PDB file of C-alpha atoms in Angstrom:
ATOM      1  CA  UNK A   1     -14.496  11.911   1.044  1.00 38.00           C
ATOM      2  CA  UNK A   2     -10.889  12.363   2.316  1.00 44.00           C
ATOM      3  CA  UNK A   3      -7.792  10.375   1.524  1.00 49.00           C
ATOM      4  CA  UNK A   4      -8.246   8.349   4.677  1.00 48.00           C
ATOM      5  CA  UNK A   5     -11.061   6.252   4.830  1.00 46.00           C
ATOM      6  CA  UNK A   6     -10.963   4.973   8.406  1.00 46.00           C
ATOM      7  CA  UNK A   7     -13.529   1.811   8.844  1.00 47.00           C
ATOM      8  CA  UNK A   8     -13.389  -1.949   9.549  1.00 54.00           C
ATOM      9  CA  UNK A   9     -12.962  -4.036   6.619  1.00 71.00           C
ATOM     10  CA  UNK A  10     -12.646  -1.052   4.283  1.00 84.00           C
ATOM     11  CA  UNK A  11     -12.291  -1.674   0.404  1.00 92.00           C
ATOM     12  CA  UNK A  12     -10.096   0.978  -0.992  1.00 94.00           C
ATOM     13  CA  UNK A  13     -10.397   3.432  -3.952  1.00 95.00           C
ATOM     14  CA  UNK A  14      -7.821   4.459  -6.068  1.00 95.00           C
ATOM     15  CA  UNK A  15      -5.671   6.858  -4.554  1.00 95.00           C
ATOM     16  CA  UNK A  16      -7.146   6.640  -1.284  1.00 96.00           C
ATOM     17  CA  UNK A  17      -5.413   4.812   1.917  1.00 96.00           C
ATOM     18  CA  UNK A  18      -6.850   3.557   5.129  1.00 94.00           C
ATOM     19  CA  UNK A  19      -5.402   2.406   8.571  1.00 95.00           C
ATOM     20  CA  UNK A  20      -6.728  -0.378  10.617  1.00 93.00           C
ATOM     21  CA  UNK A  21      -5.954  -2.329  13.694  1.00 90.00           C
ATOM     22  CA  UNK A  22      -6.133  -5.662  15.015  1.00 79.00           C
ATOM     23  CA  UNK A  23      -8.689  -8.154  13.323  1.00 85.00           C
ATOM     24  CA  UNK A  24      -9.666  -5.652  10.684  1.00 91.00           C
ATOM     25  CA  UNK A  25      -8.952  -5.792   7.047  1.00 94.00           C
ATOM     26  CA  UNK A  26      -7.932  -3.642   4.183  1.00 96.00           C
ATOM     27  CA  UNK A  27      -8.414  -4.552   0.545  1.00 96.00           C
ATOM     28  CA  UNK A  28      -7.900  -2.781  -2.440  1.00 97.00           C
ATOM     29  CA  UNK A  29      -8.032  -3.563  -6.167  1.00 96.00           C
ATOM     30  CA  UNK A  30      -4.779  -2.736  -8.561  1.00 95.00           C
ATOM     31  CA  UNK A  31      -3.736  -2.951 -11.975  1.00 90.00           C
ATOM     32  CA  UNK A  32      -0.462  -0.728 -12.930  1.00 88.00           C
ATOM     33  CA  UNK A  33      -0.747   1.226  -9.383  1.00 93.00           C
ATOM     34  CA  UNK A  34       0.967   0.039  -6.573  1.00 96.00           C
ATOM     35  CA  UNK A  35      -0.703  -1.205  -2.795  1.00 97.00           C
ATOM     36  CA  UNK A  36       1.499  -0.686   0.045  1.00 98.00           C
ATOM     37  CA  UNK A  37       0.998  -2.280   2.992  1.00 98.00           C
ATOM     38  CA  UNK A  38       2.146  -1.169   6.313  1.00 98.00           C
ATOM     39  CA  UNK A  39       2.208  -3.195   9.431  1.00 97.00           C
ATOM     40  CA  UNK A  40       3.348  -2.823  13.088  1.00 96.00           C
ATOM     41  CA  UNK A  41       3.385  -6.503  14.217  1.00 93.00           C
ATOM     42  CA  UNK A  42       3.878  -5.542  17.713  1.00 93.00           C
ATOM     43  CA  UNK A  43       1.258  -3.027  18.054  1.00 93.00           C
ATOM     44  CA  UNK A  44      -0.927  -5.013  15.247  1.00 93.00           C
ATOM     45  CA  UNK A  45      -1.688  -1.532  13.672  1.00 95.00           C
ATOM     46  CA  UNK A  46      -1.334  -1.238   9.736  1.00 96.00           C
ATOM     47  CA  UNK A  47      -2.390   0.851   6.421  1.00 96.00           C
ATOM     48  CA  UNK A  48      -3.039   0.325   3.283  1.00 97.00           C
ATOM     49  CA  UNK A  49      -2.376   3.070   0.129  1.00 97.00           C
ATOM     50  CA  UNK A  50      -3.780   2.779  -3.525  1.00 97.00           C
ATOM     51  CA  UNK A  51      -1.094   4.462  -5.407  1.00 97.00           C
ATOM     52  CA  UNK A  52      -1.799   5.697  -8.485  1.00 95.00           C
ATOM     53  CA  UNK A  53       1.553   7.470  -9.507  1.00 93.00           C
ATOM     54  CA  UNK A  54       4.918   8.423  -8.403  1.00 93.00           C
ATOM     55  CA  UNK A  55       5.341  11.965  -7.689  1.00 93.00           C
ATOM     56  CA  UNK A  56       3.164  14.352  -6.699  1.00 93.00           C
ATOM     57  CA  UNK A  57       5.213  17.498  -7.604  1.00 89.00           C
ATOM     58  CA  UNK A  58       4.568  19.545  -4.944  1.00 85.00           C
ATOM     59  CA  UNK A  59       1.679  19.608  -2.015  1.00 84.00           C
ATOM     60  CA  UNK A  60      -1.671  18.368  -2.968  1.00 88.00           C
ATOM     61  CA  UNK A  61      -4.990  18.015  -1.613  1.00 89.00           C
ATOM     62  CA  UNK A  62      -5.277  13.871  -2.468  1.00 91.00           C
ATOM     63  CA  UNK A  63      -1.767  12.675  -0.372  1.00 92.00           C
ATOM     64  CA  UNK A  64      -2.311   9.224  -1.131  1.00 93.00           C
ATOM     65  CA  UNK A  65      -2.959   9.569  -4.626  1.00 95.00           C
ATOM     66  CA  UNK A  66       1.128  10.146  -4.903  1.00 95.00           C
ATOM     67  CA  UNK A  67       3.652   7.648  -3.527  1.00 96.00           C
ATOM     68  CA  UNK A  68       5.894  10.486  -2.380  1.00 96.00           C
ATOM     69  CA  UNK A  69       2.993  11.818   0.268  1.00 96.00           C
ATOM     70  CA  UNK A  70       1.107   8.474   0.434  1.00 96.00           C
ATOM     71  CA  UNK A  71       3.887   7.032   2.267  1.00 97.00           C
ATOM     72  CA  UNK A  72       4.420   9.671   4.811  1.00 96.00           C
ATOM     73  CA  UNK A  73       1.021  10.744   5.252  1.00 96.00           C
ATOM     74  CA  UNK A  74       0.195   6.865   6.005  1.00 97.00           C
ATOM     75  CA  UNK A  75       2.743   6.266   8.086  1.00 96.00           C
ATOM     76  CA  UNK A  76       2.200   9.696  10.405  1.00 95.00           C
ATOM     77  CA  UNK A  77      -1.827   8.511  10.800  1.00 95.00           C
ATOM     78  CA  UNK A  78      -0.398   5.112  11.953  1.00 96.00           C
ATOM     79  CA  UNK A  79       1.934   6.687  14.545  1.00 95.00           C
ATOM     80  CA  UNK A  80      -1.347   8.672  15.821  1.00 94.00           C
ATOM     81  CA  UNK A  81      -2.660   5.144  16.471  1.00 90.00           C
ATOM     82  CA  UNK A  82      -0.574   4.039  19.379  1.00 87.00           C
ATOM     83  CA  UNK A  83       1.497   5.961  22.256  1.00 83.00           C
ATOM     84  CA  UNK A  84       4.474   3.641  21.321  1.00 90.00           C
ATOM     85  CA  UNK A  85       6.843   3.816  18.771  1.00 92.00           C
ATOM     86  CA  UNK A  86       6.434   1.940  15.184  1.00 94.00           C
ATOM     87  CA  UNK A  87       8.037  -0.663  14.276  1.00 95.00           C
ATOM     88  CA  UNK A  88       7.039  -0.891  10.273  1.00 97.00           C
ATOM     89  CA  UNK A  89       7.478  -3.099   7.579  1.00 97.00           C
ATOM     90  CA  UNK A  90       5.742  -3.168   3.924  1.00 98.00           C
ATOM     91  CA  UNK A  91       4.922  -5.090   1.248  1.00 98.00           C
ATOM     92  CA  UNK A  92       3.758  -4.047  -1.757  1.00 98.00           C
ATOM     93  CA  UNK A  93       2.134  -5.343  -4.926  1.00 97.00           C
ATOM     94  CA  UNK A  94       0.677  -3.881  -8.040  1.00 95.00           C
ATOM     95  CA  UNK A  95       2.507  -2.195 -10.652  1.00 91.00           C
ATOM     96  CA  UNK A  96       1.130  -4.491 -13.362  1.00 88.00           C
ATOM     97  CA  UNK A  97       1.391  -3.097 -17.599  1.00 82.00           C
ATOM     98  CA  UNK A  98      -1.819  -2.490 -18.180  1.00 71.00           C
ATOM     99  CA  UNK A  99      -1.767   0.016 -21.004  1.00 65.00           C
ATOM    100  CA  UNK A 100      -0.121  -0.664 -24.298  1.00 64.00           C
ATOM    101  CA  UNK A 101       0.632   3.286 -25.188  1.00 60.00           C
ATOM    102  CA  UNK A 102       3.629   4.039 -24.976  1.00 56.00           C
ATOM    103  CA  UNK A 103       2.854   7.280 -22.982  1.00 57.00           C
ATOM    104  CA  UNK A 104       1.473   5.204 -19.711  1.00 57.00           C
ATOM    105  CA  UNK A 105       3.397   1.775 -20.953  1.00 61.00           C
ATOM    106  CA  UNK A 106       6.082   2.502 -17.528  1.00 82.00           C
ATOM    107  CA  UNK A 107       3.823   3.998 -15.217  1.00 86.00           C
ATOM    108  CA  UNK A 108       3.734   0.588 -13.260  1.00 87.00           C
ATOM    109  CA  UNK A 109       7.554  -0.236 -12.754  1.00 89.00           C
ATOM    110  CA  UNK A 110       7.679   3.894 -12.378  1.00 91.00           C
ATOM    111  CA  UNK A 111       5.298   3.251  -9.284  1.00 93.00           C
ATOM    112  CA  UNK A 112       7.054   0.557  -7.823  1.00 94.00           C
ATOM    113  CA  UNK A 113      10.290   2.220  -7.694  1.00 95.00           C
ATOM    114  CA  UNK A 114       9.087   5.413  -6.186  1.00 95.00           C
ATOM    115  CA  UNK A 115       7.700   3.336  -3.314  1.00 97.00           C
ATOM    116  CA  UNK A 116      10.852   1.081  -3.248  1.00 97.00           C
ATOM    117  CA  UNK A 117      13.011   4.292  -3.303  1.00 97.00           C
ATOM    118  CA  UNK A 118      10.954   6.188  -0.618  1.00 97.00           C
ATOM    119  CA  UNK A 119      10.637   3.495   1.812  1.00 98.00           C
ATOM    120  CA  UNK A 120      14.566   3.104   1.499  1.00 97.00           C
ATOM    121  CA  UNK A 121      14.870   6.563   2.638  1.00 97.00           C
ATOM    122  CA  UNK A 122      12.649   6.037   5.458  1.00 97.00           C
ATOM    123  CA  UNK A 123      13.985   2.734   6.572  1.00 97.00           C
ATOM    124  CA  UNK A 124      11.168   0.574   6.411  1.00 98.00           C
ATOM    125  CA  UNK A 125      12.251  -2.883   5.054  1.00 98.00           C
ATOM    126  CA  UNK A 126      10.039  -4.121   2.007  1.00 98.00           C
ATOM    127  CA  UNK A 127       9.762  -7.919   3.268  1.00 98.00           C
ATOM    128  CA  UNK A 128       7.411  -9.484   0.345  1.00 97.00           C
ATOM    129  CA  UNK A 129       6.410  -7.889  -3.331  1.00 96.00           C
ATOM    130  CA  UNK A 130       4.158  -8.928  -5.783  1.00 96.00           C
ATOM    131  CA  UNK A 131       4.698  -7.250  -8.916  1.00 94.00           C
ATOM    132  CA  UNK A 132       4.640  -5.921 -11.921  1.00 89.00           C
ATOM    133  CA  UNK A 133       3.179  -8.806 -14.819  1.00 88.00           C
ATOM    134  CA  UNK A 134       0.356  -7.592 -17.074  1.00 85.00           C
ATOM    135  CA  UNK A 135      -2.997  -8.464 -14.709  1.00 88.00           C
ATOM    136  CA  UNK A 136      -4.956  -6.697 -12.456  1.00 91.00           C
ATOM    137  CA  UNK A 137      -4.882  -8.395  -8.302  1.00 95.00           C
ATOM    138  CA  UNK A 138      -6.792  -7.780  -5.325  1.00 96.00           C
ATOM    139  CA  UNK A 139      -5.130  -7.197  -2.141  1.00 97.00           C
ATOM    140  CA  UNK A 140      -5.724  -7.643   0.969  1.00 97.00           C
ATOM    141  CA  UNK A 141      -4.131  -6.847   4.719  1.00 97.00           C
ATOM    142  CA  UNK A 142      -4.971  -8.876   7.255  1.00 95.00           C
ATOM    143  CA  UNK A 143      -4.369  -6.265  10.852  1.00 93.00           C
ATOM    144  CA  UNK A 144      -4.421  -9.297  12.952  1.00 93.00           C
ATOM    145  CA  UNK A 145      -1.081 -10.723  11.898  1.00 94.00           C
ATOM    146  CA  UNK A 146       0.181  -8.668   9.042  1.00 95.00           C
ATOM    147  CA  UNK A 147      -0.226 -11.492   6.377  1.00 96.00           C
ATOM    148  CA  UNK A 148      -1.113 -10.135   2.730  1.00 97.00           C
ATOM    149  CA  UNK A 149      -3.342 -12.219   0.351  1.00 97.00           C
ATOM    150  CA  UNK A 150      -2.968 -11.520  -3.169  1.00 97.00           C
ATOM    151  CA  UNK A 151      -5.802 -12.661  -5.429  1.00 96.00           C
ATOM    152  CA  UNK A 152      -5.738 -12.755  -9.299  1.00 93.00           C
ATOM    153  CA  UNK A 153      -8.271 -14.184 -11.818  1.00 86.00           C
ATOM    154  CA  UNK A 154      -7.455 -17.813 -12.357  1.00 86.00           C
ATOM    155  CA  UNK A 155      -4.907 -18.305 -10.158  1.00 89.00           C
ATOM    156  CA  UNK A 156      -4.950 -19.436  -6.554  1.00 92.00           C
ATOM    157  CA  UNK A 157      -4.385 -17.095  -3.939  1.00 92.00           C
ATOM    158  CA  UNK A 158      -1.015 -15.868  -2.800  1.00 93.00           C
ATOM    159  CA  UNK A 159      -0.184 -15.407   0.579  1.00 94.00           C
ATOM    160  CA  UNK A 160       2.940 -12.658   1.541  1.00 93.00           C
TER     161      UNK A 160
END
């Protein structure tokens, strides 16, 4: 199966992403890797990446396994979406210490600032976060007006 997974109301894998449009949703499980959410309010167009670590170190054959080509590579299939330019904002959740070694302790907060520090560069405003903390969430994008539910055990949903 391919990094994009293009259907309505897709659930997404670990380093996978899919793009949706207006009335679909996106939804994704996360514990220390990071979801970023993309969304076009305008064009009601969006994506969502599972990111599983910062840096891919070079080209790879699973983009949106790696924040560094996750981002791009999501963004370019949402621009092949519409004949108008996009107008993109994200928010992104995730990034959660999961692991207690001290070898994977940072790999959340590492996550989260790749995507921070990448989406800088590219000039898409982060407008809502919810992370880091030491559970798991579910997330989910709703295409038809960009809202972001954020779900974990126990607690009552959060809407971004």
């Amino acid at each position: 199966m391919s990094d994009l997974q293009r259907a309505a109301h897709a659930s997404i894998r670990m380093g996978k992403m899919n793009i949706a449009s207006d009335g679909e949703e996106l939804r994704t499980l996360l514990g220390s890797c990071v979801g970023l959410a993309l969304y076009d309010r305008w064009q009601k167009v969006g994506g969502l990446a599972h990111i599983v670590l910062p840096d891919a170190h070079g080209p790879t054959a699973t983009p949106g396994k790696f924040a560094d080509t996750a981002i791009p590579e999501l963004i370019r299939q949402l621009a092949q979406m519409t004949s108008r330019k996009l107008c993109l904002t994200a928010k992104i959740a995730g990034g959660a210490n999961m692991f207690k070694t001290t070898a994977a302790k940072n790999i959340g907060l590492l996550n989260i600032e790749a995507c921070e520090n990448i989406l800088r560069e590219l000039r898409v405003p982060i407008i809502a976060r919810h992370c880091g903390g030491g559970q798991g969430r579910r997330m989910t994008l709703k295409t038809a007006d960009g809202k972001v539910v954020i779900e974990i055990v126990g607690q009552m949903p959060v809407e971004l």
